[in-house]
mmCIF file of C-alpha atoms and ligand atoms in Angstrom:
data_model
loop_
_atom_site.group_PDB
_atom_site.id
_atom_site.type_symbol
_atom_site.label_atom_id
_atom_site.label_comp_id
_atom_site.label_asym_id
_atom_site.label_seq_id
_atom_site.Cartn_x
_atom_site.Cartn_y
_atom_site.Cartn_z
ATOM 1 C CA UNK A 48 52.262 -11.822 62.693
ATOM 2 C CA UNK A 49 51.416 -13.672 59.152
ATOM 3 C CA UNK A 50 50.680 -11.102 56.193
ATOM 4 C CA UNK A 51 47.959 -13.131 54.614
ATOM 5 C CA UNK A 52 46.662 -11.809 51.369
ATOM 6 C CA UNK A 53 42.846 -12.518 51.053
ATOM 7 C CA UNK A 54 42.223 -14.216 47.331
ATOM 8 C CA UNK A 55 40.612 -17.127 45.110
ATOM 9 C CA UNK A 56 42.384 -18.798 43.832
ATOM 10 C CA UNK A 57 40.910 -18.762 40.861
ATOM 11 C CA UNK A 58 37.650 -17.546 39.514
ATOM 12 C CA UNK A 59 36.244 -21.270 40.206
ATOM 13 C CA UNK A 60 36.005 -20.492 43.555
ATOM 14 C CA UNK A 61 33.634 -18.241 43.307
ATOM 15 C CA UNK A 62 30.574 -21.519 42.042
ATOM 16 C CA UNK A 63 27.895 -21.045 43.712
ATOM 17 C CA UNK A 64 26.248 -19.380 46.760
ATOM 18 C CA UNK A 65 24.605 -16.632 44.916
ATOM 19 C CA UNK A 66 21.885 -14.481 46.876
ATOM 20 C CA UNK A 67 18.239 -14.569 47.402
ATOM 21 C CA UNK A 68 17.713 -10.956 47.488
ATOM 22 C CA UNK A 69 14.005 -10.069 47.996
ATOM 23 C CA UNK A 70 11.391 -8.648 45.185
ATOM 24 C CA UNK A 71 9.651 -5.376 45.709
ATOM 25 C CA UNK A 72 8.192 -3.734 43.230
ATOM 26 C CA UNK A 73 8.127 -5.552 40.516
ATOM 27 C CA UNK A 74 5.999 -7.867 43.443
ATOM 28 C CA UNK A 75 4.287 -5.058 44.990
ATOM 29 C CA UNK A 76 1.026 -5.760 43.778
ATOM 30 C CA UNK A 77 1.145 -9.380 44.175
ATOM 31 C CA UNK A 78 0.177 -11.430 47.501
ATOM 32 C CA UNK A 79 2.741 -12.589 49.028
ATOM 33 C CA UNK A 80 6.807 -12.370 49.558
ATOM 34 C CA UNK A 81 8.926 -12.702 46.525
ATOM 35 C CA UNK A 82 12.358 -13.460 46.858
ATOM 36 C CA UNK A 83 15.310 -14.404 43.481
ATOM 37 C CA UNK A 84 17.891 -16.370 43.639
ATOM 38 C CA UNK A 85 20.190 -14.531 41.614
ATOM 39 C CA UNK A 86 23.012 -16.897 38.572
ATOM 40 C CA UNK A 87 24.084 -14.263 37.406
ATOM 41 C CA UNK A 88 26.959 -13.603 40.282
ATOM 42 C CA UNK A 89 28.217 -16.346 39.060
ATOM 43 C CA UNK A 90 31.311 -16.330 37.942
ATOM 44 C CA UNK A 91 30.186 -17.001 34.065
ATOM 45 C CA UNK A 92 26.589 -15.559 34.947
ATOM 46 C CA UNK A 93 25.009 -18.094 35.360
ATOM 47 C CA UNK A 94 23.927 -20.952 37.138
ATOM 48 C CA UNK A 95 25.201 -23.229 34.543
ATOM 49 C CA UNK A 96 28.950 -22.860 36.208
ATOM 50 C CA UNK A 97 27.045 -25.090 38.900
ATOM 51 C CA UNK A 98 27.319 -27.743 36.026
ATOM 52 C CA UNK A 99 30.343 -27.490 34.341
ATOM 53 C CA UNK A 100 31.771 -28.006 37.455
ATOM 54 C CA UNK A 101 30.480 -30.300 39.403
ATOM 55 C CA UNK A 102 30.631 -32.539 35.775
ATOM 56 C CA UNK A 103 34.240 -31.793 34.964
ATOM 57 C CA UNK A 104 35.313 -33.242 37.937
ATOM 58 C CA UNK A 105 33.491 -36.106 38.256
ATOM 59 C CA UNK A 106 34.836 -37.206 35.175
ATOM 60 C CA UNK A 107 38.045 -36.056 36.498
ATOM 61 C CA UNK A 108 37.574 -38.348 39.743
ATOM 62 C CA UNK A 109 36.728 -41.426 37.416
ATOM 63 C CA UNK A 110 39.968 -40.852 35.379
ATOM 64 C CA UNK A 111 37.637 -39.836 31.870
ATOM 65 C CA UNK A 112 39.456 -36.356 31.714
ATOM 66 C CA UNK A 113 43.463 -36.500 31.427
ATOM 67 C CA UNK A 114 45.332 -32.886 30.989
ATOM 68 C CA UNK A 115 45.029 -31.762 26.932
ATOM 69 C CA UNK A 116 41.846 -33.779 26.801
ATOM 70 C CA UNK A 117 38.025 -32.309 24.094
ATOM 71 C CA UNK A 118 35.069 -31.404 26.147
ATOM 72 C CA UNK A 119 32.449 -31.134 23.642
ATOM 73 C CA UNK A 120 29.021 -30.477 24.679
ATOM 74 C CA UNK A 121 25.250 -28.550 22.934
ATOM 75 C CA UNK A 122 24.324 -26.213 24.928
ATOM 76 C CA UNK A 123 22.263 -22.529 24.275
ATOM 77 C CA UNK A 124 25.168 -20.878 25.047
ATOM 78 C CA UNK A 125 25.038 -20.439 29.399
ATOM 79 C CA UNK A 126 26.356 -24.121 29.597
ATOM 80 C CA UNK A 127 29.202 -23.669 26.345
ATOM 81 C CA UNK A 128 30.256 -20.326 28.855
ATOM 82 C CA UNK A 129 30.782 -22.220 31.557
ATOM 83 C CA UNK A 130 32.491 -25.370 30.559
ATOM 84 C CA UNK A 131 35.066 -22.525 27.904
ATOM 85 C CA UNK A 132 35.691 -21.259 31.452
ATOM 86 C CA UNK A 133 36.434 -24.080 33.479
ATOM 87 C CA UNK A 134 38.465 -26.188 30.644
ATOM 88 C CA UNK A 135 40.706 -22.481 30.574
ATOM 89 C CA UNK A 136 41.324 -22.930 33.953
ATOM 90 C CA UNK A 137 42.082 -27.124 34.126
ATOM 91 C CA UNK A 138 43.131 -27.259 30.511
ATOM 92 C CA UNK A 139 41.223 -28.608 27.933
ATOM 93 C CA UNK A 140 39.674 -28.418 24.830
ATOM 94 C CA UNK A 141 35.841 -26.741 24.814
ATOM 95 C CA UNK A 142 34.178 -27.567 21.364
ATOM 96 C CA UNK A 143 30.735 -26.551 21.481
ATOM 97 C CA UNK A 144 27.529 -26.893 18.691
ATOM 98 C CA UNK A 145 25.409 -24.141 19.363
ATOM 99 C CA UNK A 146 21.478 -23.248 18.327
ATOM 100 C CA UNK A 147 21.403 -20.698 15.124
ATOM 101 C CA UNK A 148 18.834 -19.162 17.485
ATOM 102 C CA UNK A 149 20.963 -18.316 19.947
ATOM 103 C CA UNK A 150 22.261 -14.193 20.434
ATOM 104 C CA UNK A 151 25.179 -13.354 18.925
ATOM 105 C CA UNK A 152 26.510 -11.723 21.866
ATOM 106 C CA UNK A 153 26.427 -15.481 23.461
ATOM 107 C CA UNK A 154 28.365 -16.597 20.263
ATOM 108 C CA UNK A 155 31.441 -14.479 20.676
ATOM 109 C CA UNK A 156 31.212 -14.761 24.422
ATOM 110 C CA UNK A 157 32.000 -18.752 23.373
ATOM 111 C CA UNK A 158 34.855 -17.811 21.180
ATOM 112 C CA UNK A 159 36.414 -15.597 23.326
ATOM 113 C CA UNK A 160 36.338 -17.525 26.142
ATOM 114 C CA UNK A 161 38.024 -20.263 23.668
ATOM 115 C CA UNK A 162 36.189 -21.981 22.830
ATOM 116 C CA UNK A 163 35.439 -23.522 19.245
ATOM 117 C CA UNK A 164 31.760 -23.273 17.759
ATOM 118 C CA UNK A 165 30.117 -24.845 15.752
ATOM 119 C CA UNK A 166 25.792 -23.396 15.037
ATOM 120 C CA UNK A 167 23.805 -25.877 13.992
ATOM 121 C CA UNK A 168 20.038 -24.814 12.331
ATOM 122 C CA UNK A 169 17.543 -24.080 15.132
ATOM 123 C CA UNK A 170 14.359 -25.618 13.324
ATOM 124 C CA UNK A 171 15.447 -29.179 12.127
ATOM 125 C CA UNK A 172 14.237 -32.408 14.207
ATOM 126 C CA UNK A 173 16.886 -33.647 17.130
ATOM 127 C CA UNK A 174 17.636 -36.778 14.603
ATOM 128 C CA UNK A 175 18.321 -34.871 11.738
ATOM 129 C CA UNK A 176 22.114 -35.023 11.128
ATOM 130 C CA UNK A 177 22.602 -31.011 11.022
ATOM 131 C CA UNK A 178 20.845 -31.023 15.172
ATOM 132 C CA UNK A 179 23.607 -29.803 17.899
ATOM 133 C CA UNK A 180 23.045 -33.133 19.104
ATOM 134 C CA UNK A 181 23.855 -35.135 15.791
ATOM 135 C CA UNK A 182 26.679 -32.600 15.036
ATOM 136 C CA UNK A 183 27.795 -32.746 18.723
ATOM 137 C CA UNK A 184 28.207 -36.467 18.587
ATOM 138 C CA UNK A 185 29.657 -37.119 15.241
ATOM 139 C CA UNK A 186 32.007 -34.051 17.043
ATOM 140 C CA UNK A 187 32.517 -36.557 20.444
ATOM 141 C CA UNK A 188 33.206 -40.152 18.138
ATOM 142 C CA UNK A 189 35.258 -37.881 15.864
ATOM 143 C CA UNK A 190 38.198 -36.566 19.015
ATOM 144 C CA UNK A 191 40.045 -38.785 20.881
ATOM 145 C CA UNK A 192 40.603 -38.138 24.465
ATOM 146 C CA UNK A 193 37.063 -35.721 24.348
ATOM 147 C CA UNK A 194 33.951 -36.069 26.646
ATOM 148 C CA UNK A 195 30.368 -35.014 25.984
ATOM 149 C CA UNK A 196 28.701 -33.974 28.783
ATOM 150 C CA UNK A 197 24.725 -34.600 27.402
ATOM 151 C CA UNK A 198 23.915 -32.376 29.674
ATOM 152 C CA UNK A 199 20.012 -32.930 28.626
ATOM 153 C CA UNK A 200 21.025 -36.390 30.004
ATOM 154 C CA UNK A 201 23.908 -36.495 32.229
ATOM 155 C CA UNK A 202 22.320 -37.252 35.840
ATOM 156 C CA UNK A 203 25.415 -35.078 37.258
ATOM 157 C CA UNK A 204 23.276 -32.610 35.790
ATOM 158 C CA UNK A 205 20.406 -32.311 38.377
ATOM 159 C CA UNK A 206 23.188 -33.719 40.568
ATOM 160 C CA UNK A 207 24.873 -30.821 41.142
ATOM 161 C CA UNK A 208 20.953 -28.601 41.862
ATOM 162 C CA UNK A 209 20.706 -31.105 44.006
ATOM 163 C CA UNK A 210 24.234 -30.518 45.532
ATOM 164 C CA UNK A 211 24.696 -26.367 45.650
ATOM 165 C CA UNK A 212 21.325 -25.226 44.506
ATOM 166 C CA UNK A 213 18.580 -26.864 46.802
ATOM 167 C CA UNK A 214 20.882 -26.803 50.303
ATOM 168 C CA UNK A 215 20.992 -23.116 49.533
ATOM 169 C CA UNK A 216 17.715 -22.392 49.019
ATOM 170 C CA UNK A 217 16.822 -24.313 52.267
ATOM 171 C CA UNK A 218 19.300 -21.828 53.785
ATOM 172 C CA UNK A 219 19.079 -18.556 52.526
ATOM 173 C CA UNK A 220 14.377 -18.991 53.920
ATOM 174 C CA UNK A 221 15.672 -20.570 56.622
ATOM 175 C CA UNK A 222 13.479 -23.150 55.988
ATOM 176 C CA UNK A 223 10.445 -21.447 55.069
ATOM 177 C CA UNK A 224 9.979 -21.284 51.681
ATOM 178 C CA UNK A 225 7.430 -22.278 50.320
ATOM 179 C CA UNK A 226 7.539 -21.601 46.475
ATOM 180 C CA UNK A 227 9.647 -23.064 43.830
ATOM 181 C CA UNK A 228 9.161 -21.071 40.286
ATOM 182 C CA UNK A 229 12.074 -22.174 38.400
ATOM 183 C CA UNK A 230 12.068 -22.299 34.402
ATOM 184 C CA UNK A 231 12.813 -26.297 32.650
ATOM 185 C CA UNK A 232 15.058 -26.345 29.661
ATOM 186 C CA UNK A 233 17.343 -29.639 30.642
ATOM 187 C CA UNK A 234 15.310 -29.225 33.615
ATOM 188 C CA UNK A 235 18.312 -29.941 36.244
ATOM 189 C CA UNK A 236 17.355 -27.136 37.783
ATOM 190 C CA UNK A 237 14.308 -27.276 38.764
ATOM 191 C CA UNK A 238 14.309 -31.191 38.932
ATOM 192 C CA UNK A 239 17.761 -30.614 41.478
ATOM 193 C CA UNK A 240 16.686 -28.582 43.150
ATOM 194 C CA UNK A 241 13.045 -29.910 44.379
ATOM 195 C CA UNK A 242 14.265 -33.286 45.541
ATOM 196 C CA UNK A 243 16.371 -31.738 47.843
ATOM 197 C CA UNK A 244 13.578 -28.880 48.903
ATOM 198 C CA UNK A 245 11.012 -31.643 48.880
ATOM 199 C CA UNK A 246 13.637 -34.097 51.003
ATOM 200 C CA UNK A 247 13.501 -30.937 53.763
ATOM 201 C CA UNK A 248 9.941 -29.940 53.177
ATOM 202 C CA UNK A 249 7.195 -32.128 50.660
ATOM 203 C CA UNK A 250 5.179 -29.279 50.863
ATOM 204 C CA UNK A 251 7.549 -27.668 48.725
ATOM 205 C CA UNK A 252 5.928 -26.227 45.864
ATOM 206 C CA UNK A 253 7.402 -27.092 43.165
ATOM 207 C CA UNK A 254 6.013 -25.246 39.911
ATOM 208 C CA UNK A 255 7.957 -24.996 36.346
ATOM 209 C CA UNK A 256 7.942 -22.688 33.946
ATOM 210 C CA UNK A 257 7.343 -23.605 30.281
ATOM 211 C CA UNK A 258 7.090 -21.950 26.396
ATOM 212 C CA UNK A 259 4.261 -22.029 24.286
ATOM 213 C CA UNK A 260 5.591 -24.036 21.569
ATOM 214 C CA UNK A 261 7.562 -27.224 24.078
ATOM 215 C CA UNK A 262 6.498 -30.291 24.657
ATOM 216 C CA UNK A 263 6.308 -30.297 28.918
ATOM 217 C CA UNK A 264 3.600 -28.716 30.065
ATOM 218 C CA UNK A 265 1.793 -31.723 28.323
ATOM 219 C CA UNK A 266 4.082 -34.836 28.891
ATOM 220 C CA UNK A 267 3.663 -34.118 32.766
ATOM 221 C CA UNK A 268 0.390 -33.471 32.839
ATOM 222 C CA UNK A 269 -0.452 -36.984 29.878
ATOM 223 C CA UNK A 270 2.616 -38.340 30.410
ATOM 224 C CA UNK A 271 2.516 -38.517 26.392
ATOM 225 C CA UNK A 272 4.597 -36.359 24.029
ATOM 226 C CA UNK A 273 2.858 -34.572 21.455
ATOM 227 C CA UNK A 274 5.421 -33.753 18.615
ATOM 228 C CA UNK A 275 2.034 -30.767 18.065
ATOM 229 C CA UNK A 276 3.046 -28.746 20.512
ATOM 230 C CA UNK A 277 6.085 -27.711 18.758
ATOM 231 C CA UNK A 278 6.550 -24.551 17.359
ATOM 232 C CA UNK A 279 9.501 -22.347 17.236
ATOM 233 C CA UNK A 280 9.686 -19.315 19.625
ATOM 234 C CA UNK A 281 12.066 -16.836 20.260
ATOM 235 C CA UNK A 282 13.236 -17.542 23.972
ATOM 236 C CA UNK A 283 16.302 -19.600 24.861
ATOM 237 C CA UNK A 284 17.376 -22.222 27.341
ATOM 238 C CA UNK A 285 13.449 -22.498 28.408
ATOM 239 C CA UNK A 286 11.105 -25.078 27.258
ATOM 240 C CA UNK A 287 12.046 -28.637 24.679
ATOM 241 C CA UNK A 288 11.165 -30.282 21.877
ATOM 242 C CA UNK A 289 12.084 -33.631 23.238
ATOM 243 C CA UNK A 290 11.288 -34.742 26.919
ATOM 244 C CA UNK A 291 14.952 -34.553 28.488
ATOM 245 C CA UNK A 292 16.051 -37.483 30.255
ATOM 246 C CA UNK A 293 17.215 -34.915 33.669
ATOM 247 C CA UNK A 294 14.356 -33.754 34.192
ATOM 248 C CA UNK A 295 12.618 -34.800 36.768
ATOM 249 C CA UNK A 296 9.007 -34.295 36.206
ATOM 250 C CA UNK A 297 7.408 -36.990 39.752
ATOM 251 C CA UNK A 298 9.282 -34.193 41.629
ATOM 252 C CA UNK A 299 7.320 -30.765 39.752
ATOM 253 C CA UNK A 300 3.735 -29.711 40.340
ATOM 254 C CA UNK A 301 3.061 -28.089 38.002
ATOM 255 C CA UNK A 302 3.443 -26.393 34.923
ATOM 256 C CA UNK A 303 3.258 -22.508 33.482
ATOM 257 C CA UNK A 304 3.808 -21.698 29.673
ATOM 258 C CA UNK A 305 4.738 -18.299 28.834
ATOM 259 C CA UNK A 306 4.984 -16.058 26.102
ATOM 260 C CA UNK A 307 7.755 -14.666 24.457
ATOM 261 C CA UNK A 308 6.451 -10.740 24.591
ATOM 262 C CA UNK A 309 5.039 -11.280 28.079
ATOM 263 C CA UNK A 310 7.985 -13.288 29.048
ATOM 264 C CA UNK A 311 10.557 -10.238 26.790
ATOM 265 C CA UNK A 312 8.832 -7.660 28.349
ATOM 266 C CA UNK A 313 8.855 -8.824 32.152
ATOM 267 C CA UNK A 314 13.097 -8.855 31.865
ATOM 268 C CA UNK A 315 12.458 -5.270 31.445
ATOM 269 C CA UNK A 316 10.713 -4.382 34.311
ATOM 270 C CA UNK A 317 12.491 -6.609 36.262
ATOM 271 C CA UNK A 318 15.668 -4.157 35.462
ATOM 272 C CA UNK A 319 14.045 -0.667 35.346
ATOM 273 C CA UNK A 320 12.185 -1.370 38.216
ATOM 274 C CA UNK A 321 14.931 -3.829 40.826
ATOM 275 C CA UNK A 322 18.026 -2.751 39.453
ATOM 276 C CA UNK A 323 18.774 -6.235 38.769
ATOM 277 C CA UNK A 324 20.150 -7.234 35.440
ATOM 278 C CA UNK A 325 18.013 -10.195 34.172
ATOM 279 C CA UNK A 326 18.338 -12.375 31.330
ATOM 280 C CA UNK A 327 14.721 -13.632 29.078
ATOM 281 C CA UNK A 328 13.978 -16.442 30.880
ATOM 282 C CA UNK A 329 14.041 -14.699 34.559
ATOM 283 C CA UNK A 330 11.929 -12.518 32.782
ATOM 284 C CA UNK A 331 10.349 -15.863 31.925
ATOM 285 C CA UNK A 332 9.448 -17.410 35.497
ATOM 286 C CA UNK A 333 8.806 -14.140 36.823
ATOM 287 C CA UNK A 334 5.736 -13.491 34.173
ATOM 288 C CA UNK A 335 5.133 -17.415 35.335
ATOM 289 C CA UNK A 336 4.263 -16.260 38.731
ATOM 290 C CA UNK A 337 2.552 -13.238 37.364
ATOM 291 C CA UNK A 338 0.031 -15.459 36.266
ATOM 292 C CA UNK A 339 0.347 -17.218 39.221
ATOM 293 C CA UNK A 340 -1.061 -15.015 41.751
ATOM 294 C CA UNK A 341 -4.121 -13.964 39.627
ATOM 295 C CA UNK A 342 -4.776 -17.287 39.501
ATOM 296 C CA UNK A 343 -4.474 -16.836 43.561
ATOM 297 C CA UNK A 344 -1.878 -19.086 43.566
ATOM 298 C CA UNK A 345 -0.708 -18.363 46.324
ATOM 299 C CA UNK A 346 -1.424 -15.895 50.111
ATOM 300 C CA UNK A 347 -0.084 -13.379 52.240
ATOM 301 C CA UNK A 348 2.497 -16.024 54.725
ATOM 302 C CA UNK A 349 3.687 -17.614 51.415
ATOM 303 C CA UNK A 350 7.515 -17.490 50.892
ATOM 304 C CA UNK A 351 8.060 -17.601 46.869
ATOM 305 C CA UNK A 352 11.775 -18.503 45.824
ATOM 306 C CA UNK A 353 12.305 -17.484 41.516
ATOM 307 C CA UNK A 354 15.148 -18.606 40.454
ATOM 308 C CA UNK A 355 16.960 -15.468 38.040
ATOM 309 C CA UNK A 356 19.391 -18.024 35.796
ATOM 310 C CA UNK A 357 21.583 -15.517 33.795
ATOM 311 C CA UNK A 358 22.253 -12.213 33.195
ATOM 312 C CA UNK A 359 21.063 -9.200 30.385
ATOM 313 C CA UNK A 360 24.110 -8.803 28.852
ATOM 314 C CA UNK A 361 23.662 -11.810 27.059
ATOM 315 C CA UNK A 362 21.180 -10.094 25.244
ATOM 316 C CA UNK A 363 22.148 -6.743 24.188
ATOM 317 C CA UNK A 364 21.307 -7.152 20.650
ATOM 318 C CA UNK A 365 17.286 -9.146 21.757
ATOM 319 C CA UNK A 366 15.352 -8.400 24.575
ATOM 320 C CA UNK A 367 17.446 -5.142 25.555
ATOM 321 C CA UNK A 368 17.181 -3.651 21.364
ATOM 322 C CA UNK A 369 15.045 -1.260 21.780
ATOM 323 C CA UNK A 370 15.112 -1.930 17.411
ATOM 324 C CA UNK A 371 14.188 -6.470 18.093
ATOM 325 C CA UNK A 372 11.825 -5.458 20.158
ATOM 326 C CA UNK A 373 10.065 -4.207 17.751
ATOM 327 C CA UNK A 374 10.642 -6.452 14.993
ATOM 328 C CA UNK A 375 9.630 -8.958 17.108
ATOM 329 C CA UNK A 376 6.077 -6.556 17.468
ATOM 330 C CA UNK A 377 5.964 -6.232 20.743
ATOM 331 C CA UNK A 378 6.225 -2.415 20.911
ATOM 332 C CA UNK A 379 5.363 0.175 18.196
ATOM 333 C CA UNK A 380 8.492 2.780 18.757
ATOM 334 C CA UNK A 381 6.349 5.780 19.970
ATOM 335 C CA UNK A 382 5.881 3.680 23.316
ATOM 336 C CA UNK A 383 6.811 4.994 26.661
ATOM 337 C CA UNK A 384 9.355 1.782 26.873
ATOM 338 C CA UNK A 385 11.194 3.230 23.862
ATOM 339 C CA UNK A 386 14.849 5.530 24.222
ATOM 340 C CA UNK A 387 12.983 8.724 24.516
ATOM 341 C CA UNK A 388 14.980 11.180 21.944
ATOM 342 C CA UNK A 389 17.193 14.174 24.398
ATOM 343 C CA UNK A 390 15.880 17.956 23.077
ATOM 344 C CA UNK A 391 19.133 20.586 24.524
HETATM 345 N N1 PMP B 199 17.545 -19.974 31.157
HETATM 346 C C1 PMP B 199 18.303 -20.201 30.680
HETATM 347 C C2 PMP B 199 18.593 -18.625 30.428
HETATM 348 C C3 PMP B 199 19.234 -21.557 30.337
HETATM 349 O O1 PMP B 199 20.516 -21.321 29.462
HETATM 350 C C4 PMP B 199 18.552 -22.561 30.846
HETATM 351 C C5 PMP B 199 19.027 -23.266 30.526
HETATM 352 N N2 PMP B 199 18.939 -23.998 29.930
HETATM 353 C C6 PMP B 199 17.506 -22.054 31.933
HETATM 354 C C7 PMP B 199 16.460 -21.305 32.015
HETATM 355 C C8 PMP B 199 16.952 -23.784 32.446
HETATM 356 O O2 PMP B 199 18.266 -24.598 33.047
HETATM 357 P P1 PMP B 199 17.684 -26.279 33.171
HETATM 358 O O3 PMP B 199 18.202 -26.637 32.106
HETATM 359 O O4 PMP B 199 18.805 -26.091 34.289
HETATM 360 O O5 PMP B 199 16.391 -26.479 33.287
#
């Protein structure tokens, strides 16, 4: 008998097929059944592994990427981490232009994965030469044998979720999903997943989560880009100050806006009540569900799937820091949530 070693060839084989986990205590008072697609189980700890592998392997198939090529991207951190991870294993250079709003943990993590990181100011217009979009474009022009992933405008971003996240959720729910709630940044996750689910059952309701300070919800409702909607906010990876081509607004039924403060508290609540250590936007997504539940969106037969995009370890100096929460005015140091001193 052959003594086979039961091992994966590399961590790349572990991308996707993330678990769907029932939400218990955190959803106890809601009407309906709630399940989280926990994307932190990807080897790079976020849903962005799916797009990194898909876009890079598509470029390889087209002969655009060769050994030693450079991969360039703009990123709030997660996509960068995933691209850096795939680049290491496949032997590419990785250059990332990130927003100064990204947490220090994320930037340090990118550097530890071998990426070269350029930190660009967060609150400048997309067309400003200092913006991370413009910096990435310039680096792409200046670097020989480079590709620019451009996740906001790359249809393969959406395609990755159409091919993987959508079918996984359909199978995991046995086709019984009634609602999908997902954060929208590039819109790749929600658009690709929704396109697949709506093909199986056009009645699945697709709800996007947007931030106050972002243009997405208003654009969906009016078809107009309203610059007056734009102002700084703290959640990373959710909402946008431009209209991403990777978002298919037609498959989204409606958007819900959430605040920085409520999303931060809800992220902490998920960790405390479900034992799932999730990122800021997971809190935003569940916050949207709280609001939808209060509006009577669900009934007892609703099977609601919410996407939890990444892991809480990326937010130790933000949402999971009592000091940061206090500095934002999100709670006072005497609140029950803050650290309790133990007396010996
Ligand atoms: N949450 C986090 C933490 C993210 O980094 C992103 C990606 N920007 C999203 C949610 C939104 O995903 P998408 O870009 O596919 O809309």
